[in-house]
Amino acid sequence: MNAISSVHAREIIDSRGNPTVEVDVVLADGTRGRAAVPSGASTGTREAVELRDGDPGRYHGKGVRRAVEAVNTEIAAALKGHDATDQAGADRVLIELDGTADKSRLGANATLGVSLALVRAAAGSAGQPLYRYLGGADATLLPMPLMNIVNGGAHADNPLDFQEFMIVPVGAGTFAEAVRMGSEVFHALRGALRAAGQNTNVGDEGGFAPDLRTAEEALTFVTEAIAATGYRPGADVAIALDPAASEFYQGGRYLHRDPGEHVAYLAGLVDAFPIVSIEDGVAQDDHAGWVALTRAIGGRCQLVGDDVFCTNEALLRQGIADGVGNAILIKVNQIGTLTETLATVGTARAAGYRVVMSHRSGETEDTTIADLAVATGCGQIKTGSLSRSDRTAKYNQLIRIEEELGERATLDPYLRVRV
Ligand SMILES: C=C(OP(=O)(O)O)C(=O)O
Ligand SMILES: [Mg+2]
């Protein structure tokens, strides 16, 4: 047995300049696994709890020393000697040690850092890349990337209500080609914004954050950038949205629209633009809106639940039973352990729901989600724009994985065939 010999956490800094947890797990054979924890801005209300110190004298209250301390004392003591290949057992120890339903005692940032560092150590000790250690020899499907090139909402200081406007290079034959196509459109968009007198500053996920007022304006810029690059909007490069509608849903209304009007508005956007996927088109608490949206356009558009499911298997099961959406966004820190994440992915696939592996708006150089996307064969990933190293780290890792898989690698065709 290759036992865990030490677990150690530290406070590091993320892409927004906020502190986050990084964990090192060292095994008896000397192998080290390391993982850093991401952090959201537009968080779902039912996410596992990210423990912050609340001490205004450090990092404006955002320090994570308490979570670090939990790893270095209680968690380290509980896991020392545990078999490194027993990921499910180790994650159970974390869940039981925390003892709450939402990981609020030790912090999901503490448990996730340990859980992912452990699997990295175990893969390293087995002499395998993470995607193969977890996914086996059949893990050869590369995810179609959903690349966020215009930022709004909680991720940028501009007037756009919708949070993310993404491009999907559905015409690409390989992942590397998808990245090239995305990069070309990203640069064409920069040129078009500049030519229109717009600023080309970027938001939290590295997409442009121009002073546009409406989703239609942003969608027009993106569609024209696709065409200006020489691609056919829809057939070569399609569009995906994450309005993150929970952020602008108040008093039962979506700004100036009631839920019925809002659903009709989204359906109209799908008619007018080459949109193949909408995430959180309606708010997490608008159950009737979710069902109405799914009935209205679920047959012709992927509808991804983020805030409404929070990577939580129980919330997903309820949503499946109720007809909420047809796909789920997977964010490892929304639930706080690898084992629970994989269980949610399994439940989604068994129900025929599509799965999109996702970063958070606050990220680090950690690339674990790239490997998880291939390991699970989930088929899609969203990990930001074609700039900023916290985002490109994941794209670049997927390029490496594709190269390593060689002839056996394929790029998920699901969104391609929908066009
Ligand atoms: C990535 C997202 O943003 P955040 O991490 O802020 O929740 C999202 O909403 O899908
Ligand atoms: Mg979202």
PDB file of C-alpha atoms and ligand atoms in Angstrom, residues 16 39-43 47 155 163-164 205 242 244 279 306-307 329 331 358-362 382, ligand 1:
ATOM      1  CA  ARG A  16      -8.373  38.113  -9.197  1.00  0.00           C
ATOM      2  CA  SER A  39     -13.286  30.618  -6.622  1.00  0.00           C
ATOM      3  CA  GLY A  40     -16.518  31.973  -8.129  1.00  0.00           C
ATOM      4  CA  ALA A  41     -18.035  35.469  -8.214  1.00  0.00           C
ATOM      5  CA  SER A  42     -21.555  34.678  -9.413  1.00  0.00           C
ATOM      6  CA  THR A  43     -22.016  31.783  -7.004  1.00  0.00           C
ATOM      7  CA  GLU A  47     -22.878  25.729  -3.401  1.00  0.00           C
ATOM      8  CA  HIS A 155     -17.192  39.532 -14.230  1.00  0.00           C
ATOM      9  CA  GLN A 163     -22.107  37.477 -18.036  1.00  0.00           C
ATOM     10  CA  GLU A 164     -20.569  35.417 -20.835  1.00  0.00           C
ATOM     11  CA  GLU A 205     -12.112  35.516 -17.579  1.00  0.00           C
ATOM     12  CA  ASP A 242     -24.106  32.254 -19.923  1.00  0.00           C
ATOM     13  CA  ALA A 244     -25.971  34.000 -15.249  1.00  0.00           C
ATOM     14  CA  GLU A 279     -26.312  28.285 -19.419  1.00  0.00           C
ATOM     15  CA  ASP A 306     -25.025  25.984 -13.230  1.00  0.00           C
ATOM     16  CA  ASP A 307     -26.503  27.859 -10.223  1.00  0.00           C
ATOM     17  CA  LEU A 329     -22.125  22.622 -15.639  1.00  0.00           C
ATOM     18  CA  LYS A 331     -17.481  23.026 -11.069  1.00  0.00           C
ATOM     19  CA  SER A 358     -15.939  24.365 -16.006  1.00  0.00           C
ATOM     20  CA  HIS A 359     -13.417  26.700 -14.455  1.00  0.00           C
ATOM     21  CA  ARG A 360     -14.414  29.481 -12.000  1.00  0.00           C
ATOM     22  CA  SER A 361     -14.017  33.187 -12.651  1.00  0.00           C
ATOM     23  CA  GLY A 362     -11.242  33.166 -10.031  1.00  0.00           C
ATOM     24  CA  LYS A 382     -15.542  26.131 -20.667  1.00  0.00           C
TER      25      LYS A 382
HETATM   26  C1  LIG B   1     -17.675  30.471 -14.364  1.00  0.00           C
HETATM   27  C2  LIG B   1     -18.725  31.142 -13.877  1.00  0.00           C
HETATM   28  O1  LIG B   1     -18.553  32.200 -13.048  1.00  0.00           O
HETATM   29  P1  LIG B   1     -18.267  32.096 -11.477  1.00  0.00           P
HETATM   30  O2  LIG B   1     -17.064  31.254 -11.302  1.00  0.00           O
HETATM   31  O3  LIG B   1     -18.093  33.534 -11.078  1.00  0.00           O
HETATM   32  O4  LIG B   1     -19.495  31.447 -10.874  1.00  0.00           O
HETATM   33  C3  LIG B   1     -20.100  30.798 -14.241  1.00  0.00           C
HETATM   34  O5  LIG B   1     -21.041  31.434 -13.788  1.00  0.00           O
HETATM   35  O6  LIG B   1     -20.317  29.851 -14.988  1.00  0.00           O
END
